[in-house]
XYZ file of C-alpha atoms in Angstrom:
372
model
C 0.000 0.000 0.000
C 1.014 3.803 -0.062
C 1.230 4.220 3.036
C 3.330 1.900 5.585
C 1.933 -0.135 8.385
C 3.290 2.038 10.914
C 1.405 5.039 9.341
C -1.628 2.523 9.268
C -1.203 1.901 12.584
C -1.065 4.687 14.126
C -3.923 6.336 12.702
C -5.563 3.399 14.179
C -3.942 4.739 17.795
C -4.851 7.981 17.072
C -8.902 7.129 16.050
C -9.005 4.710 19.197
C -7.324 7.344 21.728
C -9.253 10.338 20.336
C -12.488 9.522 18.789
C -14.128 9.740 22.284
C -17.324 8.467 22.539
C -18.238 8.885 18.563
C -16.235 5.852 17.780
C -17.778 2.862 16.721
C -20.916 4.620 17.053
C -23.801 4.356 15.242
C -23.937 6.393 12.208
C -26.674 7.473 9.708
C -24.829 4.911 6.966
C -25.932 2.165 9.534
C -29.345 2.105 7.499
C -28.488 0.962 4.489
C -27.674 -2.614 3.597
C -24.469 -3.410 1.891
C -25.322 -3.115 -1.857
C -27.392 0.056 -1.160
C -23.702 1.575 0.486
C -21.966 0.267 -2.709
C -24.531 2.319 -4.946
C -24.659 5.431 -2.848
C -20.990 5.473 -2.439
C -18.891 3.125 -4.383
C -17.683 1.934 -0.933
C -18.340 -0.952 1.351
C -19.416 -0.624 4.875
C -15.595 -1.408 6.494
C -13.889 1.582 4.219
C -17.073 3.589 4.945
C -16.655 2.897 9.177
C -12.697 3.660 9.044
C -13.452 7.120 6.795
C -16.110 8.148 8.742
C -13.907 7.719 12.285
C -11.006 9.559 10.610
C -13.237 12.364 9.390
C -15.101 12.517 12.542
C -11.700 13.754 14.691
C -11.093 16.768 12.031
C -14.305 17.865 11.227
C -14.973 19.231 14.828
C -12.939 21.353 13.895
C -14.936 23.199 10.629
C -17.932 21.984 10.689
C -20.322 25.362 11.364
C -21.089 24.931 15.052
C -24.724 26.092 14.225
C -24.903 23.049 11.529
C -27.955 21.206 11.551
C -26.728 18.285 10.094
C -24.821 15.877 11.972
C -21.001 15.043 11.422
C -21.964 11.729 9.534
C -24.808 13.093 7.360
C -22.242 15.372 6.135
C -19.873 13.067 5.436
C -22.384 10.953 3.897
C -23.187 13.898 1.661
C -19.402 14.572 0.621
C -18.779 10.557 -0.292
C -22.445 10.513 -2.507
C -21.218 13.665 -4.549
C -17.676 12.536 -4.743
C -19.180 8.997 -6.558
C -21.574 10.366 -8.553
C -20.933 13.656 -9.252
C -24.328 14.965 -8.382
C -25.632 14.497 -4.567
C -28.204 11.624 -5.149
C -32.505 12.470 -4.686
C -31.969 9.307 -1.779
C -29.503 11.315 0.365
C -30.502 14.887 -0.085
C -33.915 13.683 0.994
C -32.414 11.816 3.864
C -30.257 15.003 4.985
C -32.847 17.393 4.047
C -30.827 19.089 1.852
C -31.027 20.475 -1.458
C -28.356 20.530 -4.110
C -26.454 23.843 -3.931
C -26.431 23.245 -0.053
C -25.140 19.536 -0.639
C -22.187 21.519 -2.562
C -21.132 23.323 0.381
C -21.127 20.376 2.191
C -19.471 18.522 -0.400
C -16.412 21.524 -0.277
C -16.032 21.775 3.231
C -15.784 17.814 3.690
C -13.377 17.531 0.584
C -11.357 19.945 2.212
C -10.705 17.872 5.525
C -9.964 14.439 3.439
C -7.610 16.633 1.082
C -5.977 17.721 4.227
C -5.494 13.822 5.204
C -3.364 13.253 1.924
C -0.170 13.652 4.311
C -1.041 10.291 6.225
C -2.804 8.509 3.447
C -0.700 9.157 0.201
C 2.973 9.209 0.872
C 6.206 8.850 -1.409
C 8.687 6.056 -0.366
C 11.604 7.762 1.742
C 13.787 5.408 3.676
C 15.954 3.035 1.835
C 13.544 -0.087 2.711
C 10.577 0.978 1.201
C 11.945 2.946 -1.499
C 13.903 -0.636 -2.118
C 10.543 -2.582 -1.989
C 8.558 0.202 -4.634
C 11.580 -0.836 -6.773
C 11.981 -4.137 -6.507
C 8.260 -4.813 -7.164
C 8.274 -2.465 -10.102
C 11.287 -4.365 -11.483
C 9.365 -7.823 -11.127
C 6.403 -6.557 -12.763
C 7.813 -4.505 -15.487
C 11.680 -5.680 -15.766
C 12.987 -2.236 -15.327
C 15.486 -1.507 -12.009
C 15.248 1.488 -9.543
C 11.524 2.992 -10.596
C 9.723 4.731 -7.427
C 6.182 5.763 -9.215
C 5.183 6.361 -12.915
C 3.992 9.953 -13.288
C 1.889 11.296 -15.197
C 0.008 15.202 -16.244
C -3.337 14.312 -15.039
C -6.559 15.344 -16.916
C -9.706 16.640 -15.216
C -12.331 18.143 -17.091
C -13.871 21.723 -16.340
C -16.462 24.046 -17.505
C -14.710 27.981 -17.896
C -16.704 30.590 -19.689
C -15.374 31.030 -23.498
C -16.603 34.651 -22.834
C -13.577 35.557 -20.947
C -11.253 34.474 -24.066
C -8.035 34.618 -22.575
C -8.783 32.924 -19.056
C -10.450 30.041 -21.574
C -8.217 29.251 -23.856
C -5.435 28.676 -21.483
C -7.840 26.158 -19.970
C -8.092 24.146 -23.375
C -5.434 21.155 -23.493
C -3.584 19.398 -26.218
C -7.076 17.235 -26.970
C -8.718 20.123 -27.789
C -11.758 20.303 -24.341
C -11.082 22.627 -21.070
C -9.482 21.046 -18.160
C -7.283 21.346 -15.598
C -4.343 19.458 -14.422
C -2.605 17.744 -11.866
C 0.504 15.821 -11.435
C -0.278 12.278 -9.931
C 2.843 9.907 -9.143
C 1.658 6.387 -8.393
C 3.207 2.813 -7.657
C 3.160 -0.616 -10.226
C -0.036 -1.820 -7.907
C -1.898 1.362 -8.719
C -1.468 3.355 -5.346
C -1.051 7.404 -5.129
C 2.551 8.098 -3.870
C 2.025 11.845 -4.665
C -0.390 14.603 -6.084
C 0.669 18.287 -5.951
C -0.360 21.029 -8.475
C -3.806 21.949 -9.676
C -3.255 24.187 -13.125
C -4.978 25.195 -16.379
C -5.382 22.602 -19.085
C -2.727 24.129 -21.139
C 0.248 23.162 -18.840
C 2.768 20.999 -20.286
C 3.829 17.917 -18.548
C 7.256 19.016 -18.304
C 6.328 22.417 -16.719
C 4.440 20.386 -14.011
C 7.533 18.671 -13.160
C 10.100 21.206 -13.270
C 8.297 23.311 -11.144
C 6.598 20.643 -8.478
C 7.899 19.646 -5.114
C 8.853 16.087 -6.094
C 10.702 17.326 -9.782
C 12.881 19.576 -7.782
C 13.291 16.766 -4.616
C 14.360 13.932 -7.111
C 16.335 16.144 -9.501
C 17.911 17.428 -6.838
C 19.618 14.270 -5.643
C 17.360 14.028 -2.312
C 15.610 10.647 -3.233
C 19.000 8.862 -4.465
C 19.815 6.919 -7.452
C 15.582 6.182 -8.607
C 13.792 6.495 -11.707
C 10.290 7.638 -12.506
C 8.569 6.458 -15.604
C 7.605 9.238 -17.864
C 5.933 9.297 -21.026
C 6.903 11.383 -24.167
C 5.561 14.684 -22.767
C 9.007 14.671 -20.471
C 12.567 15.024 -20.854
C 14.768 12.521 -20.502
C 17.015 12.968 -17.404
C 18.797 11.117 -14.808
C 15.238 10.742 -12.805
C 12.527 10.368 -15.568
C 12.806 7.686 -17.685
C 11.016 8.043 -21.131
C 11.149 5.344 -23.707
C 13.706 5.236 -26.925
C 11.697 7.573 -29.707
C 13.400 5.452 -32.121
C 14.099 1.945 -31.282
C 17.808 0.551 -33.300
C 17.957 -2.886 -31.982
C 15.987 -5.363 -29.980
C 16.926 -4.622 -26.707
C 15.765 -0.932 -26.891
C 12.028 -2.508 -28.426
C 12.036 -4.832 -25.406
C 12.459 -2.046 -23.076
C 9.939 0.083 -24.467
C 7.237 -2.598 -24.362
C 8.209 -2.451 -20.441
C 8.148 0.830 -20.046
C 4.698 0.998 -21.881
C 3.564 -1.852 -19.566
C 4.534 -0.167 -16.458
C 3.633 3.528 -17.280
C -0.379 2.171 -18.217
C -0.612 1.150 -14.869
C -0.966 5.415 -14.407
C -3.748 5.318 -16.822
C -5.676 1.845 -15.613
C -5.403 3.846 -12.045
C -6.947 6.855 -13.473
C -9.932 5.258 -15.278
C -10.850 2.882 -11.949
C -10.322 6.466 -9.991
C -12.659 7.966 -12.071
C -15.190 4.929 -12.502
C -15.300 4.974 -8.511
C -15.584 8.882 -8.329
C -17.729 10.175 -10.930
C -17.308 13.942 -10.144
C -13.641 13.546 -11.510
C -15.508 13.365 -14.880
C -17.143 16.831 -14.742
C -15.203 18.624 -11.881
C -17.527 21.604 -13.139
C -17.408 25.783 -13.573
C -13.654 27.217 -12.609
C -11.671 30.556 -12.837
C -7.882 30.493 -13.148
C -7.508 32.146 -10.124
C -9.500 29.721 -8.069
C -8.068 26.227 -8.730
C -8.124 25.257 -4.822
C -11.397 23.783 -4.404
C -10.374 21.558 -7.539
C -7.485 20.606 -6.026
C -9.293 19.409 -2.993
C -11.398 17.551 -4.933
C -8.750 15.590 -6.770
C -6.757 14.824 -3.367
C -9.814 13.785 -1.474
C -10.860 11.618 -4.489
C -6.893 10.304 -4.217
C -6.827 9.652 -0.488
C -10.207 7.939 -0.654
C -8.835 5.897 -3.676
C -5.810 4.624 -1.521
C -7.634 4.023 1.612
C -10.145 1.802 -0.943
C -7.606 -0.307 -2.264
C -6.737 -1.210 1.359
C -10.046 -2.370 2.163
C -9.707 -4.357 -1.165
C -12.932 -2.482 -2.249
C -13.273 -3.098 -6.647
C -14.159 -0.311 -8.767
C -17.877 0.019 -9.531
C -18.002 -1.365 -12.867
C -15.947 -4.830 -13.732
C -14.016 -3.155 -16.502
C -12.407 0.213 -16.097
C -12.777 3.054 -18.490
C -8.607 3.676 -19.023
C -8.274 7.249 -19.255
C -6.323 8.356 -22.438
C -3.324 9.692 -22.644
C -2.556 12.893 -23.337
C 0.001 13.795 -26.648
C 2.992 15.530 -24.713
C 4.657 18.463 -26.412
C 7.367 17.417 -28.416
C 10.133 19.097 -26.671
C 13.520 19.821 -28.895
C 15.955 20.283 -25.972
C 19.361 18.427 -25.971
C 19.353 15.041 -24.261
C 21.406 15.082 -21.300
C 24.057 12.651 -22.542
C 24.715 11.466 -18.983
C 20.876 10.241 -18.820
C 20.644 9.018 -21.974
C 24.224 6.820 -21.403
C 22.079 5.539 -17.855
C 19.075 4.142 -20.182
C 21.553 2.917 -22.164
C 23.213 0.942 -19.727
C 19.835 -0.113 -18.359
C 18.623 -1.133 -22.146
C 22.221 -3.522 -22.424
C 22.251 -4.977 -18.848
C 18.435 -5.795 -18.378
C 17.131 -5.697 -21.959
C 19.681 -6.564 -24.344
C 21.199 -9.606 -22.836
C 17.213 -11.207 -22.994
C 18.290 -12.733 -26.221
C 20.822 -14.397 -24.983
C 19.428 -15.329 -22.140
C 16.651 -16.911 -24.384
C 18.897 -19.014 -26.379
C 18.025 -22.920 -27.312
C 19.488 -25.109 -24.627
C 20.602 -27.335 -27.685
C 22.662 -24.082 -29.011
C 24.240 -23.154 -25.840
C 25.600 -26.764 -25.714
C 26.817 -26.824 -29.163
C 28.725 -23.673 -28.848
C 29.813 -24.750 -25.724
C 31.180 -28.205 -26.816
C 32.400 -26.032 -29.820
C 34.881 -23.689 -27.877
C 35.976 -27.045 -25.549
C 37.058 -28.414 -28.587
């Protein structure tokens, strides 16, 4: 998972030691039967128990003290919109609620599981797990030393084409208004990272150069690692893109794993957005007020990770995979030390395959061959 068993654990501590009296209470959800939970929410009752406890502590804290809605109705409100984009006729009659008041309630909730992205998505950082992300990678994929697979993350968004120049730099290289985020994530299809929230028009590479984790990993701070990037990034010592122009064998084989590894980013996105509907449609937005989108996208990410731990499938059997974006074509210089690192990966893990694959009944000829 994301996030270690120690993390795990002690937000386990922290729910037992201060949920007072609300935990393991009853709760509003406690009404529905299982599938009816699934419908509502995409959720099953054990993921809906441990978010509603975690919630519980921080919303205390915001939640209007003259609210006439309980805690768990307005969580219950939050996780509805989140799955379906619209807060369903079921629950707003339930909470007594109508829709533009369910959207309040649907910010100010997003908000507080947004701000629980620091315990529930993390990014590998001591040697063991960053050498467990890797070696996992490297069994599924082949490919040695990969933390994540990143990728420029779609979301679409209404902005008014009457305000020309705020709209157009929300249309993206497919041509429909959106904004972006950059979304790191491991070969099982966990978030290790989301940061940025910016118009549609932002290049992949501009995401990276000027987020957290680009600067962090360029920067040395995360060690020898790869990331796998597609061809909307640069080659360079820490993002690994595949060979434009494959010359030989070995440099085919390795872009058939890098393509197998980097649409595990894009199988994530499409069960993401199957669960979470609103990710579809994230609605009306001004460039100068990306943060409740933001919120959205992180709460929709913690809630994704926290769902994969209670093993809970997407609603539908067969995810929509979300398609990828064409990357500007960028006409930099490589940097040759990079490109002489893929090289060396291409010849010591993909290269020597052939080889490797040789007839038994050929390797013993040749072998007899040179005795002789």
């Amino acid at each position: 998972m994301s996030f270690a068993l120690p993390v795990w654990l002690a937000v386990q501590e922290e729910l037992l030691g201060n949920g007072g009296s609300d935990y393991g209470a009853p709760s509003c959800f406690d009404e529905y039967d299982d599938e009816a939970l699934f419908d509502l929410f995409h959720l099953n009752r054990a993921c809906i128990t441990f978010i509603l406890d975690a919630a519980r502590i921080r919303m205390k804290t915001v939640a209007p003290k003259n609210s006439v809605l309980s805690v768990d109705a307005m969580v219950m409100v939050a996780l509805n919109y989140l799955a379906h984009g619209v807060s369903s006729p079921s629950v707003m009659q339930k909470v007594g609620q109508c829709q533009s008041e369910c959207l309040g309630i649907m910010s100010t909730v997003s908000g507080v599981i947004a701000g629980m992205s620091d315990q529930f998505i993390s990014f590998p950082l001591t040697y063991e797990a960053k050498n467990k992300v890797a070696s996992k990678t490297q069994k599924f994929c082949g490919i040695p030393n990969v933390l994540g697979v990143l990728g420029a993350t779609h979301f679409k968004i209404r902005a008014s084409p009457y305000e020309e120049e705020t709209f157009r730099g929300f249309v993206n290289t497919l041509g429909y208004t959106s904004v972006v985020s950059q979304i790191i994530c491991d070969s099982d299809g966990n978030i290790l990272s989301v940061e940025k929230c910016c118009i549609g028009s932002t290049f992949d590479q501009e995401l990276w150069e000027s987020s957290f984790k680009g600067r962090e990993m360029e920067e040395e701070i995360h060690g020898p690692y790869w990331v796998i990037g597609g061809k909307g990034y640069i080659l360079s010592k820490h993002v690994l893109t595949p060979v434009s122009e494959p010359a030989n064998d070995g440099e085919t084989r390795f872009n058939e794993a890098h393509t197998k590894i980097h649409d595990v980013m894009w199988k994530t996105l499409g069960s993401m957005k199957s669960r979470f509907k609103c990710l579809n449609q994230l609605g009306f937005t001004q460039g100068n007020s990306l943060d409740k989108k933001s919120n959205i996208i992180k709460a929709c990410s913690v809630l994704h990770n926290i769902a994969k731990k209670f093993s809970v499938p997407p609603p539908t059997c067969t995810s929509t995979v979300e398609p990828q974006h064409p990357g500007k074509q960028h006409s930099v210089e490589i940097n040759p030390e990079a490109l002489k690192v893929r090289q060396e990966v291409i010849k010591t893990h993909f290269l020597q395959v052939s080889k490797r694959k040789t007839p038994p009944s050929e390797e013993i000829t040749e072998e007899k061959t040179e005795q002789v």
